[in-house]
Tab-separated table of C-alpha atoms and ligand atoms in Angstrom:
chain	number	residue	atom	x	y	z
A	14	MET	CA	7.652	-5.136	22.430
A	15	SER	CA	6.047	-4.926	19.017
A	16	VAL	CA	7.037	-7.268	16.237
A	17	THR	CA	8.757	-4.480	14.392
A	18	GLN	CA	10.829	-3.503	17.352
A	19	GLN	CA	11.625	-7.108	18.013
A	20	GLN	CA	12.721	-7.587	14.440
A	21	LEU	CA	14.846	-4.515	14.665
A	22	ALA	CA	16.379	-5.747	17.865
A	23	TYR	CA	17.296	-9.012	16.160
A	24	LEU	CA	18.903	-7.177	13.313
A	25	ASN	CA	20.784	-4.864	15.607
A	26	ALA	CA	21.927	-7.807	17.693
A	27	MET	CA	23.193	-9.482	14.551
A	28	GLY	CA	24.931	-6.289	13.525
A	29	ILE	CA	22.997	-6.064	10.262
A	30	PRO	CA	22.691	-2.530	8.911
A	31	VAL	CA	19.287	-1.773	7.407
A	32	TRP	CA	18.451	0.722	4.730
A	33	ILE	CA	15.226	2.248	3.517
A	34	SER	CA	14.439	3.196	-0.043
A	35	ARG	CA	12.783	6.416	-1.101
A	36	ASP	CA	9.841	4.403	-2.254
A	37	LEU	CA	9.380	2.951	1.174
A	38	ALA	CA	9.356	6.356	2.782
A	39	ASP	CA	7.000	7.497	0.107
A	40	ALA	CA	4.594	4.699	0.910
A	41	THR	CA	3.805	6.030	4.324
A	42	ILE	CA	1.346	8.106	2.372
A	43	PHE	CA	-1.339	5.578	3.153
A	44	GLU	CA	-0.509	5.542	6.839
A	45	VAL	CA	-2.237	8.783	7.253
A	46	ILE	CA	-5.485	10.290	6.871
A	47	SER	CA	-4.668	13.763	7.294
A	48	ASN	CA	-5.807	16.714	5.401
A	49	LYS	CA	-8.532	17.575	7.777
A	50	ALA	CA	-9.946	20.227	5.559
A	51	ASN	CA	-10.730	17.708	2.855
A	52	ASN	CA	-11.268	14.575	4.841
A	53	GLU	CA	-13.096	15.403	8.002
A	54	ASN	CA	-15.370	12.404	7.890
A	55	ILE	CA	-12.911	9.815	6.795
A	56	GLU	CA	-11.848	7.225	9.270
A	57	ASN	CA	-8.249	7.205	10.301
A	58	ILE	CA	-6.757	4.393	8.316
A	59	GLN	CA	-3.597	4.072	10.274
A	60	GLN	CA	-3.845	0.395	11.092
A	61	GLN	CA	-0.650	0.070	13.021
A	62	SER	CA	-0.872	-1.803	16.259
A	63	PRO	CA	-0.659	0.527	19.239
A	64	SER	CA	2.952	-0.320	19.834
A	65	GLN	CA	3.947	0.510	16.267
A	66	THR	CA	4.557	4.112	15.548
A	67	ALA	CA	4.588	5.450	12.031
A	68	PRO	CA	5.422	9.020	11.181
A	69	THR	CA	2.556	10.898	9.612
A	70	ILE	CA	2.809	12.880	6.434
A	71	GLN	CA	0.257	14.748	4.416
A	72	ILE	CA	-1.561	13.262	1.451
A	73	PRO	CA	0.031	14.954	-1.538
A	74	SER	CA	-1.726	17.547	-3.542
A	75	HIS	CA	-0.311	19.922	-6.078
A	76	ASN	CA	0.258	22.418	-3.279
A	77	ASN	CA	1.615	19.900	-0.884
A	78	PRO	CA	3.973	17.411	-2.559
A	79	PRO	CA	5.312	14.459	-0.554
A	80	THR	CA	8.630	14.975	1.131
A	81	TYR	CA	11.295	12.286	1.302
A	82	ARG	CA	13.344	11.495	4.327
A	83	SER	CA	17.058	11.279	3.955
A	84	THR	CA	17.372	9.293	7.183
A	85	PRO	CA	14.672	6.655	7.596
A	86	PRO	CA	13.394	5.789	11.028
A	87	PRO	CA	15.011	2.524	12.128
A	88	GLU	CA	11.757	0.630	12.680
A	89	TYR	CA	10.886	1.152	9.011
A	90	SER	CA	14.269	-0.076	7.949
A	91	ALA	CA	13.720	-3.325	9.781
A	92	GLU	CA	10.278	-3.651	8.291
A	93	ASN	CA	11.647	-3.170	4.835
A	94	LEU	CA	13.953	-6.113	5.253
A	95	PHE	CA	11.262	-8.366	6.696
A	96	ASN	CA	8.795	-7.283	4.018
A	97	GLU	CA	11.193	-8.533	1.414
A	98	ILE	CA	11.410	-11.862	3.227
A	99	ASP	CA	7.612	-12.038	3.449
A	100	GLN	CA	7.311	-11.242	-0.197
A	101	ILE	CA	9.467	-14.214	-1.078
A	102	THR	CA	7.858	-16.607	1.366
A	103	GLN	CA	4.221	-15.650	0.854
A	104	THR	CA	2.311	-18.659	-0.452
A	105	GLN	CA	-1.027	-17.520	-1.761
A	106	GLN	CA	-2.011	-20.447	-3.928
A	107	LEU	CA	-5.072	-21.012	-6.027
A	108	PRO	CA	-6.848	-24.251	-5.100
A	109	LYS	CA	-5.764	-27.121	-7.338
A	110	ASN	CA	-9.126	-27.428	-9.048
A	111	ALA	CA	-9.380	-23.684	-9.754
A	112	THR	CA	-8.975	-22.430	-13.263
A	113	SER	CA	-9.243	-19.160	-15.144
A	114	ILE	CA	-12.439	-17.375	-16.035
A	115	ALA	CA	-11.838	-17.673	-19.732
A	116	GLU	CA	-11.166	-21.414	-19.520
A	117	SER	CA	-14.104	-22.034	-17.254
A	118	ILE	CA	-16.436	-19.964	-19.362
A	119	SER	CA	-15.664	-22.105	-22.376
A	120	ALA	CA	-16.384	-25.196	-20.318
A	121	LYS	CA	-19.583	-23.750	-18.941
A	122	THR	CA	-20.951	-22.438	-22.199
A	123	ALA	CA	-20.602	-25.907	-23.637
A	124	THR	CA	-23.394	-27.021	-21.334
A	125	GLU	CA	-25.194	-23.906	-20.176
A	126	LYS	CA	-26.245	-20.742	-21.903
A	127	LEU	CA	-25.081	-17.476	-20.371
A	128	ILE	CA	-26.724	-14.199	-21.261
A	129	ASP	CA	-24.904	-12.507	-24.113
A	130	CYS	CA	-24.257	-8.958	-22.885
A	131	SER	CA	-21.856	-8.041	-25.637
A	132	LYS	CA	-24.179	-5.577	-27.389
A	133	PHE	CA	-25.931	-4.142	-24.341
A	134	ASP	CA	-25.950	-0.452	-23.490
A	135	TRP	CA	-25.665	0.645	-19.865
A	136	GLN	CA	-29.381	0.507	-19.231
A	137	GLN	CA	-29.777	-2.987	-20.685
A	138	LEU	CA	-26.693	-4.242	-18.901
A	139	GLN	CA	-27.704	-2.976	-15.482
A	140	SER	CA	-31.314	-4.078	-15.701
A	141	THR	CA	-30.238	-7.543	-16.854
A	142	ALA	CA	-27.852	-7.755	-13.908
A	143	ILE	CA	-30.591	-6.620	-11.516
A	144	ASN	CA	-32.741	-9.538	-12.640
A	145	CYS	CA	-29.864	-12.004	-13.029
A	146	GLN	CA	-30.318	-15.577	-11.817
A	147	GLN	CA	-27.319	-17.115	-13.587
A	148	CYS	CA	-25.876	-18.428	-10.353
A	149	GLU	CA	-27.203	-19.225	-6.908
A	150	LEU	CA	-26.136	-15.924	-5.368
A	151	TYR	CA	-29.328	-14.178	-6.446
A	152	ASN	CA	-31.180	-16.141	-3.746
A	153	LYS	CA	-29.433	-14.395	-0.888
A	154	ARG	CA	-28.632	-10.941	-2.211
A	155	THR	CA	-30.313	-7.828	-0.852
A	156	GLN	CA	-29.537	-6.175	-4.161
A	157	ILE	CA	-26.884	-6.317	-6.852
A	158	VAL	CA	-23.795	-4.125	-6.545
A	159	PHE	CA	-23.254	-2.938	-10.077
A	160	ASP	CA	-20.865	0.001	-10.060
A	161	GLU	CA	-20.021	3.455	-8.825
A	162	GLY	CA	-18.199	6.408	-10.294
A	163	ALA	CA	-17.700	7.845	-13.737
A	164	ARG	CA	-18.766	5.675	-16.658
A	165	ASN	CA	-16.281	7.478	-18.863
A	166	ALA	CA	-13.404	7.218	-16.381
A	167	THR	CA	-9.729	6.864	-17.254
A	168	TRP	CA	-9.191	4.560	-14.255
A	169	MET	CA	-11.235	1.426	-13.648
A	170	ILE	CA	-10.864	-0.349	-10.314
A	171	ILE	CA	-11.975	-3.973	-10.030
A	172	GLY	CA	-12.363	-5.812	-6.721
A	173	ASP	CA	-13.524	-9.349	-6.077
A	174	ALA	CA	-17.049	-9.291	-4.664
A	175	PRO	CA	-19.447	-7.229	-2.581
A	176	LYS	CA	-19.475	-7.826	1.142
A	177	GLU	CA	-22.208	-7.110	3.667
A	178	GLU	CA	-21.919	-3.308	3.566
A	179	GLU	CA	-22.023	-3.240	-0.211
A	180	ASP	CA	-24.955	-5.662	-0.351
A	181	THR	CA	-26.844	-3.330	1.989
A	182	GLN	CA	-25.934	-0.095	0.254
A	183	GLY	CA	-25.821	-1.302	-3.363
A	184	LYS	CA	-22.439	0.329	-4.064
A	185	PRO	CA	-18.942	-1.157	-4.264
A	186	PHE	CA	-16.244	-0.583	-1.659
A	187	MET	CA	-18.385	0.911	1.079
A	188	ASP	CA	-16.634	-0.857	3.958
A	189	ARG	CA	-13.391	-0.032	5.768
A	190	SER	CA	-11.392	-1.391	2.881
A	191	GLY	CA	-13.278	1.003	0.627
A	192	ARG	CA	-12.280	3.925	2.794
A	193	LEU	CA	-8.672	2.869	2.531
A	194	LEU	CA	-9.085	2.527	-1.235
A	195	ASP	CA	-10.442	6.079	-1.336
A	196	ASN	CA	-7.330	7.267	0.466
A	197	MET	CA	-5.042	5.339	-1.829
A	198	LEU	CA	-6.736	6.911	-4.829
A	199	ARG	CA	-6.614	10.337	-3.269
A	200	ALA	CA	-2.887	9.885	-2.764
A	201	ILE	CA	-2.474	9.892	-6.537
A	202	GLY	CA	-4.921	12.736	-7.007
A	203	LEU	CA	-8.071	10.749	-7.810
A	204	GLU	CA	-11.492	11.019	-6.212
A	205	ARG	CA	-13.922	8.100	-6.013
A	206	SER	CA	-16.305	10.013	-8.251
A	207	SER	CA	-13.705	10.349	-11.006
A	208	VAL	CA	-12.850	6.632	-11.298
A	209	TYR	CA	-15.068	3.666	-12.158
A	210	LEU	CA	-15.449	1.018	-9.446
A	211	THR	CA	-16.863	-2.461	-9.763
A	212	ASN	CA	-16.264	-6.095	-8.801
A	213	THR	CA	-15.870	-9.420	-10.574
A	214	LEU	CA	-19.129	-10.475	-8.869
A	215	LYS	CA	-22.222	-8.310	-8.676
A	216	CYS	CA	-23.803	-10.275	-5.816
A	217	ARG	CA	-22.503	-10.912	-2.341
A	218	PRO	CA	-21.311	-14.447	-1.605
A	219	PRO	CA	-22.819	-15.614	1.705
A	220	ASN	CA	-20.708	-15.084	4.812
A	221	ASN	CA	-18.302	-13.047	2.706
A	222	ARG	CA	-16.679	-16.213	1.373
A	223	ASP	CA	-14.508	-16.085	-1.735
A	224	PRO	CA	-16.303	-16.160	-5.092
A	225	LYS	CA	-16.616	-19.625	-6.615
A	226	ILE	CA	-15.344	-20.205	-10.120
A	227	ALA	CA	-18.845	-20.864	-11.436
A	228	GLU	CA	-20.051	-17.581	-9.940
A	229	SER	CA	-17.191	-15.663	-11.516
A	230	ASN	CA	-17.988	-17.315	-14.834
A	231	ALA	CA	-21.636	-16.401	-14.644
A	232	CYS	CA	-20.807	-12.754	-13.896
A	233	TYR	CA	-17.930	-12.274	-16.298
A	234	GLY	CA	-20.129	-11.156	-19.194
A	235	TYR	CA	-21.318	-8.184	-17.153
A	236	LEU	CA	-17.803	-7.170	-16.191
A	237	LYS	CA	-16.474	-7.567	-19.692
A	238	ARG	CA	-19.230	-5.380	-21.094
A	239	GLN	CA	-18.638	-2.806	-18.323
A	240	ILE	CA	-14.990	-2.630	-19.350
A	241	GLN	CA	-15.914	-2.224	-23.004
A	242	LEU	CA	-18.427	0.524	-22.266
A	243	VAL	CA	-16.142	2.479	-19.944
A	244	ASN	CA	-13.114	1.813	-22.147
A	245	PRO	CA	-10.684	2.987	-19.440
A	246	SER	CA	-7.057	3.801	-20.127
A	247	ILE	CA	-5.940	1.719	-17.161
A	248	ILE	CA	-7.451	-1.075	-15.075
A	249	LEU	CA	-6.371	-1.538	-11.477
A	250	ILE	CA	-7.245	-4.972	-10.124
A	251	VAL	CA	-7.191	-5.114	-6.347
A	252	GLY	CA	-6.639	-8.461	-4.697
A	253	ARG	CA	-5.460	-11.926	-5.566
A	254	ILE	CA	-8.767	-13.517	-6.417
A	255	ALA	CA	-9.877	-10.915	-8.922
A	256	ALA	CA	-6.389	-10.824	-10.415
A	257	GLN	CA	-6.029	-14.580	-10.842
A	258	ARG	CA	-9.471	-15.016	-12.338
A	259	LEU	CA	-9.238	-12.108	-14.736
A	260	LEU	CA	-5.672	-12.696	-15.850
A	261	LYS	CA	-5.998	-16.465	-16.317
A	262	THR	CA	-3.227	-17.260	-13.908
A	263	LYS	CA	-2.517	-19.082	-10.704
A	264	ASP	CA	0.448	-16.888	-9.842
A	265	PRO	CA	0.414	-15.459	-6.324
A	266	LEU	CA	-0.203	-11.762	-6.021
A	267	VAL	CA	3.410	-11.023	-5.177
A	268	ARG	CA	4.322	-12.154	-8.678
A	269	LEU	CA	1.484	-10.304	-10.376
A	270	ARG	CA	2.050	-6.876	-8.917
A	271	GLY	CA	4.787	-4.557	-10.128
A	272	ARG	CA	4.283	-5.197	-13.854
A	273	THR	CA	1.812	-4.532	-16.634
A	274	HIS	CA	-0.703	-7.129	-17.815
A	275	THR	CA	-3.472	-7.238	-20.355
A	276	MET	CA	-6.741	-9.062	-19.942
A	277	PRO	CA	-7.633	-11.605	-22.587
A	278	GLU	CA	-9.451	-9.990	-25.509
A	279	LEU	CA	-9.115	-6.506	-24.034
A	280	ASN	CA	-6.313	-4.286	-25.117
A	281	ILE	CA	-6.131	-2.240	-21.938
A	282	PRO	CA	-3.145	-2.177	-19.565
A	283	VAL	CA	-3.804	-3.797	-16.206
A	284	ILE	CA	-1.954	-3.255	-12.967
A	285	VAL	CA	-2.474	-5.559	-10.005
A	286	THR	CA	-2.124	-4.515	-6.417
A	287	TYR	CA	-3.062	-5.661	-2.952
A	288	HIS	CA	-6.676	-5.575	-1.895
A	289	PRO	CA	-7.153	-2.776	0.630
A	290	ARG	CA	-8.716	-5.400	2.921
A	291	TYR	CA	-5.337	-7.128	3.014
A	292	LEU	CA	-3.575	-3.814	3.596
A	293	LEU	CA	-5.757	-3.193	6.624
A	294	ARG	CA	-4.342	-6.401	8.075
A	295	GLN	CA	-0.813	-5.847	6.781
A	296	PRO	CA	-0.240	-2.086	6.794
A	297	ARG	CA	3.459	-2.570	6.267
A	298	ASP	CA	2.705	-3.577	2.655
A	299	LYS	CA	1.049	-0.247	1.935
A	300	TYR	CA	4.258	1.049	0.435
A	301	LYS	CA	4.080	-1.682	-2.202
A	302	ALA	CA	0.553	-0.638	-3.088
A	303	TRP	CA	1.825	2.901	-3.386
A	304	GLN	CA	4.485	1.695	-5.814
A	305	ASP	CA	1.802	-0.085	-7.851
A	306	LEU	CA	-0.308	3.049	-8.047
A	307	LYS	CA	2.693	5.047	-9.172
A	308	LEU	CA	3.396	2.431	-11.829
A	309	ALA	CA	-0.181	2.732	-13.084
A	310	ARG	CA	0.040	6.496	-13.128
A	311	ALA	CA	3.351	6.366	-14.982
A	312	LEU	CA	1.762	4.205	-17.686
A	313	LEU	CA	-0.833	6.868	-18.267
A	314	GLU	CA	1.792	9.535	-18.539
A	315	LYS	CA	3.654	7.697	-21.312
B	419	URA	N1	-14.192	-5.732	-1.376
B	419	URA	C1	-14.327	-5.802	-2.721
B	419	URA	O1	-13.535	-6.426	-3.411
B	419	URA	N2	-15.325	-5.148	-3.263
B	419	URA	C2	-16.194	-4.432	-2.579
B	419	URA	O2	-17.079	-3.857	-3.170
B	419	URA	C3	-16.026	-4.372	-1.179
B	419	URA	C4	-15.022	-5.028	-0.597
């Protein structure tokens, strides 16, 4: 018996009725990779365990809008309830000694000189990053992972750091999580080529470990200048680490998502959502990511 079914059984046994919201039904958008015509080469992102069954629906397009169920399947109803419990009990904490990028940069610049990228054009910025030795990560990188997409994009997506695939290919979000990100973007009508993608770090941390504060500090000048040059209308930060560092907070992701932020010194709205890597492990939270994307889109429509 899968966890979901088990949970449902518990609820049924306790006589607890369970409801599903429209938003939850809507979120199954990410459960699918469908649209064969458009997506023949894209991996099926349905990460449910074999015993979990999720209904499939088509990724929306103007010709094919999402449909809402009036009667949710019971296993989703149970999930909804347990998701809410998870959301409350999740304890993603920043290590005690961790601090924000802005704070750490001030501390670092007191003793070390970082490259001032604030006046660079794209060519200067990228070539400086290619030759960067401001932290130890340059020793082990195959190449830097600078960006991908449109440098005049409305949407800017920021992840934490390149992993092995990205280090090999030199582009952000090339792994499975990147394919899920592509599908999430496509669900709101965006193609990878029409958004701007980058990370807080331009070099891969060894063994895919989390970025260290000092590494984030050293790289922040590049990211800040990228944001200024692109000047997007909305920034979507994916994942806890990137969000905490860039927003100067230790709040867990569950408290950061679902509302609008601004990054220090940058007057651009920021929405935080789950990293697609997390969603691959926890597909039941995809509906929350879908809500976050809709929130970001709604901000643009204002
Ligand atoms: N995860 C990220 O945050 N960025 C990438 O580029 C790849 C995976």
